[in-house]
Amino acid sequence: EVQLVESGEGLVQPGSSMKLSCVASGFTFSNYGMNWIRQAPKKGLEWIALIYYDSSSKYYADSVKGRFTISRDNSKNTLYLEMNSLRSEDTAMYYCAKFGVGGYFDFWGPGTMVTVSS
Amino acid sequence: DIQMTQSPASLSASLGETVTIECRASEDIYSNLAWYQQKPGNSPQLLIYDANSLADGVPSRFSGSGSGTQYSLKINSLQSEDVASYFCQQYNNYPTFGAGTKLELK
């Protein structure tokens, strides 16, 4: 059974940094691209970053480019999101999601909440 | 970025009714479209991919259709467990989502 479990939930001040983790199980993690997707309270879904299966390529939404960094450790089956210069508009539930064969997301974690507030 | 315009924003329907949700892309996305269901307090779950392929374990009352820039999700014989928000997503370019449709029971 595919499982994705995010961690790193918390309340931080504007301008600070935070790192999220997502531990994967139930599939060969090193074979699949992975993503971070976020959802602000009562809002829609926003894809923010993706990383190829071998970390050879990484892409970001304009809203986080230059501030967030996606990475992975295939030996630990873990995906990361390093978030710097956090803003109030970064407040959201953050989901990690596995790519299916195409560019759709076939499995999602339960999410971890990040709140940016003074 | 490819913009996804989803309608309606909210929908109220009765048990057993057929419901249709639509998504329009700002350019041709060549059927690179997925639909997700999100129940309150849960993460989204894949329903449909490649515009019309049913994901594993999804009931056959869900179906997807469309091509080019116009796509739709149909739910036949609405059940109480279908109360949720539904989102479309294109993956012809960097992923973008529709704003969502909140489906409630009448």
Short mmCIF file of C-alpha atoms in Angstrom, two decimals:
data_model
loop_
_atom_site.label_atom_id
_atom_site.label_comp_id
_atom_site.label_asym_id
_atom_site.label_seq_id
_atom_site.Cartn_x
_atom_site.Cartn_y
_atom_site.Cartn_z
CA GLU A 1 0.00 0.00 0.00
CA VAL A 2 1.39 3.39 -1.01
CA GLN A 3 1.85 5.73 1.94
CA LEU A 4 3.13 9.29 2.07
CA VAL A 5 3.49 10.96 5.45
CA GLU A 6 4.45 14.60 5.79
CA SER A 7 5.97 16.19 8.87
CA GLY A 8 7.27 19.60 9.95
CA GLU A 9 4.01 21.25 10.89
CA GLY A 10 4.23 24.48 12.81
CA LEU A 11 3.70 28.16 13.43
CA VAL A 12 6.53 30.45 12.35
CA GLN A 13 7.10 34.19 12.06
CA PRO A 14 7.28 36.02 8.74
CA GLY A 15 10.80 35.98 7.31
CA SER A 16 11.77 32.75 9.02
CA SER A 17 12.61 29.32 7.62
CA MET A 18 11.13 25.86 7.91
CA LYS A 19 11.80 22.40 6.46
CA LEU A 20 9.12 19.85 5.63
CA SER A 21 9.69 16.11 5.15
CA CYS A 22 7.64 13.42 3.45
CA VAL A 23 8.44 9.76 4.07
CA ALA A 24 7.28 7.37 1.36
CA SER A 25 6.55 3.64 1.53
CA GLY A 26 4.78 0.97 -0.47
CA PHE A 27 6.44 1.74 -3.81
CA THR A 28 9.91 2.13 -5.29
CA PHE A 29 10.46 5.77 -4.34
CA SER A 30 13.57 6.17 -6.50
CA ASN A 31 11.55 5.45 -9.66
CA TYR A 32 9.07 8.32 -9.40
CA GLY A 33 8.98 12.08 -9.62
CA MET A 34 7.54 13.77 -6.55
CA ASN A 35 5.77 17.03 -5.85
CA TRP A 36 4.74 19.51 -3.20
CA ILE A 37 1.26 21.00 -3.50
CA ARG A 38 -0.33 23.42 -1.07
CA GLN A 39 -3.82 24.55 -0.15
CA ALA A 40 -4.46 27.79 1.72
CA PRO A 41 -7.36 27.64 4.22
CA LYS A 42 -10.70 27.35 2.42
CA LYS A 43 -8.92 27.80 -0.93
CA GLY A 44 -7.97 25.75 -3.95
CA LEU A 45 -4.89 23.70 -4.76
CA GLU A 46 -1.57 25.17 -5.89
CA TRP A 47 1.27 23.04 -7.24
CA ILE A 48 4.54 24.54 -5.98
CA ALA A 49 7.46 22.22 -6.79
CA LEU A 50 8.47 18.99 -8.48
CA ILE A 51 11.61 16.90 -8.55
CA TYR A 52 12.56 14.17 -10.99
CA TYR A 53 13.10 10.62 -9.73
CA ASP A 54 16.89 11.09 -9.79
CA SER A 55 16.96 14.77 -8.69
CA SER A 56 18.27 15.70 -12.16
CA SER A 57 15.62 18.39 -12.61
CA LYS A 58 13.58 20.56 -10.28
CA TYR A 59 10.83 23.03 -11.14
CA TYR A 60 9.02 25.63 -9.07
CA ALA A 61 5.92 27.80 -9.22
CA ASP A 62 6.69 31.50 -9.57
CA SER A 63 5.15 32.13 -6.15
CA VAL A 64 7.95 30.21 -4.39
CA LYS A 65 10.87 30.37 -6.86
CA GLY A 66 14.04 31.56 -5.17
CA ARG A 67 12.62 30.99 -1.67
CA PHE A 68 11.76 27.26 -1.58
CA THR A 69 14.00 24.29 -2.43
CA ILE A 70 12.78 20.77 -3.15
CA SER A 71 15.13 17.83 -2.60
CA ARG A 72 15.03 14.11 -1.98
CA ASP A 73 17.08 11.34 -0.43
CA ASN A 74 16.31 8.10 -2.24
CA SER A 75 18.29 6.08 0.32
CA LYS A 76 15.83 7.27 2.97
CA ASN A 77 12.68 7.29 0.79
CA THR A 78 12.21 10.90 1.83
CA LEU A 79 11.19 14.09 0.05
CA TYR A 80 11.98 17.52 1.49
CA LEU A 81 10.87 21.12 1.09
CA GLU A 82 13.13 23.82 2.51
CA MET A 83 11.17 27.08 2.87
CA ASN A 84 12.95 30.40 3.42
CA SER A 85 11.74 34.00 3.72
CA LEU A 86 8.29 32.78 4.67
CA ARG A 87 5.34 35.13 4.16
CA SER A 88 1.81 35.17 5.54
CA GLU A 89 0.55 34.06 2.12
CA ASP A 90 2.55 30.83 2.51
CA THR A 91 0.12 29.76 5.24
CA ALA A 92 -1.39 26.53 3.93
CA MET A 93 -1.70 22.78 4.22
CA TYR A 94 1.29 21.30 2.40
CA TYR A 95 0.86 17.96 0.63
CA CYS A 96 3.47 15.74 -0.93
CA ALA A 97 2.19 13.87 -3.95
CA LYS A 98 3.56 11.14 -6.17
CA PHE A 99 3.50 11.43 -9.93
CA GLY A 100 1.56 8.78 -11.78
CA VAL A 101 2.70 7.56 -15.21
CA GLY A 102 1.62 10.91 -16.62
CA GLY A 103 1.77 14.29 -14.91
CA TYR A 104 -1.13 13.60 -12.62
CA PHE A 105 -0.85 12.93 -8.90
CA ASP A 106 -1.90 9.39 -8.08
CA PHE A 107 -1.20 9.41 -4.34
CA TRP A 108 -1.20 12.22 -1.79
CA GLY A 109 -0.11 12.41 1.81
CA PRO A 110 -2.50 13.64 4.53
CA GLY A 111 -0.73 16.99 4.60
CA THR A 112 1.09 19.11 7.18
CA MET A 113 -0.05 22.59 8.20
CA VAL A 114 2.27 25.58 8.01
CA THR A 115 1.14 28.84 9.59
CA VAL A 116 3.14 32.02 9.05
CA SER A 117 2.09 34.72 11.47
CA SER A 118 3.56 37.21 13.90
CA ASP B 1 0.70 29.24 -17.32
CA ILE B 2 -2.37 27.36 -18.51
CA GLN B 3 -5.48 28.69 -16.76
CA MET B 4 -8.22 26.22 -15.78
CA THR B 5 -11.74 27.64 -15.45
CA GLN B 6 -14.00 25.28 -13.51
CA SER B 7 -17.78 25.54 -13.20
CA PRO B 8 -19.96 25.68 -11.30
CA ALA B 9 -18.26 26.83 -8.08
CA SER B 10 -20.94 25.08 -6.05
CA LEU B 11 -23.67 22.61 -6.80
CA SER B 12 -26.60 21.19 -4.87
CA ALA B 13 -28.12 17.92 -6.07
CA SER B 14 -30.41 15.14 -4.84
CA LEU B 15 -29.53 11.53 -4.18
CA GLY B 16 -29.74 9.50 -7.39
CA GLU B 17 -29.34 12.56 -9.61
CA THR B 18 -26.72 12.91 -12.37
CA VAL B 19 -24.24 15.74 -11.87
CA THR B 20 -21.83 17.32 -14.37
CA ILE B 21 -18.84 19.54 -13.58
CA GLU B 22 -16.91 21.30 -16.33
CA CYS B 23 -13.40 22.60 -16.85
CA ARG B 24 -12.15 24.80 -19.63
CA ALA B 25 -8.44 25.21 -20.34
CA SER B 26 -6.94 28.44 -21.71
CA GLU B 27 -5.28 26.41 -24.48
CA ASP B 28 -5.37 22.90 -25.90
CA ILE B 29 -4.19 20.43 -23.25
CA TYR B 30 -4.48 17.30 -25.42
CA SER B 31 -6.49 15.31 -22.83
CA ASN B 32 -3.76 15.76 -20.20
CA LEU B 33 -6.41 16.28 -17.56
CA ALA B 34 -7.16 14.73 -14.19
CA TRP B 35 -10.05 15.02 -11.74
CA TYR B 36 -9.72 14.78 -7.97
CA GLN B 37 -12.20 14.39 -5.12
CA GLN B 38 -11.50 16.01 -1.76
CA LYS B 39 -13.71 15.23 1.21
CA PRO B 40 -13.70 17.66 4.17
CA GLY B 41 -10.58 17.26 6.29
CA ASN B 42 -8.93 14.88 3.82
CA SER B 43 -6.35 15.13 1.07
CA PRO B 44 -7.43 14.97 -2.59
CA GLN B 45 -7.85 11.56 -4.24
CA LEU B 46 -7.40 10.83 -7.93
CA LEU B 47 -10.65 9.97 -9.74
CA ILE B 48 -9.89 10.31 -13.47
CA TYR B 49 -6.68 10.72 -15.49
CA ASP B 50 -5.99 11.24 -19.18
CA ALA B 51 -9.42 12.90 -19.33
CA ASN B 52 -11.42 9.66 -19.31
CA SER B 53 -9.50 6.87 -17.53
CA LEU B 54 -10.89 5.75 -14.19
CA ALA B 55 -8.33 5.49 -11.38
CA ASP B 56 -8.05 2.23 -9.44
CA GLY B 57 -10.88 1.64 -6.99
CA VAL B 58 -13.05 4.52 -8.23
CA PRO B 59 -16.75 3.60 -8.67
CA SER B 60 -17.96 3.33 -12.25
CA ARG B 61 -20.62 6.03 -11.65
CA PHE B 62 -17.77 8.52 -12.16
CA SER B 63 -16.75 9.25 -15.74
CA GLY B 64 -14.70 11.86 -17.57
CA SER B 65 -14.88 13.15 -21.11
CA GLY B 66 -13.68 15.95 -23.32
CA SER B 67 -10.87 17.05 -25.60
CA GLY B 68 -9.01 20.14 -26.65
CA THR B 69 -9.93 22.83 -24.13
CA GLN B 70 -13.26 21.48 -22.81
CA TYR B 71 -13.60 18.68 -20.26
CA SER B 72 -16.26 17.37 -17.94
CA LEU B 73 -16.71 15.05 -14.97
CA LYS B 74 -20.03 13.24 -14.67
CA ILE B 75 -21.35 11.52 -11.56
CA ASN B 76 -24.27 9.19 -12.24
CA SER B 77 -26.72 8.23 -9.52
CA LEU B 78 -25.34 10.56 -6.84
CA GLN B 79 -24.59 8.89 -3.50
CA SER B 80 -24.23 10.54 -0.07
CA GLU B 81 -20.52 9.66 -0.01
CA ASP B 82 -19.99 11.82 -3.12
CA VAL B 83 -20.43 15.00 -1.08
CA ALA B 84 -17.04 16.62 -1.55
CA SER B 85 -15.10 19.23 -3.48
CA TYR B 86 -13.92 18.32 -6.96
CA PHE B 87 -10.89 19.77 -8.76
CA CYS B 88 -9.62 19.46 -12.30
CA GLN B 89 -5.88 19.61 -13.07
CA GLN B 90 -4.04 19.93 -16.36
CA TYR B 91 -0.61 18.40 -16.88
CA ASN B 92 0.15 19.41 -20.44
CA ASN B 93 2.50 21.99 -18.94
CA TYR B 94 3.43 22.87 -15.35
CA PRO B 95 0.47 21.58 -13.33
CA THR B 96 -2.43 23.95 -12.67
CA PHE B 97 -5.75 23.30 -10.98
CA GLY B 98 -9.28 24.56 -11.41
CA ALA B 99 -10.72 26.53 -8.49
CA GLY B 100 -12.94 23.63 -7.44
CA THR B 101 -16.61 22.69 -7.24
CA LYS B 102 -18.26 22.10 -3.89
CA LEU B 103 -20.96 19.44 -4.21
CA GLU B 104 -23.68 19.29 -1.58
CA LEU B 105 -26.87 17.31 -1.15
CA LYS B 106 -30.17 19.06 -1.71
#
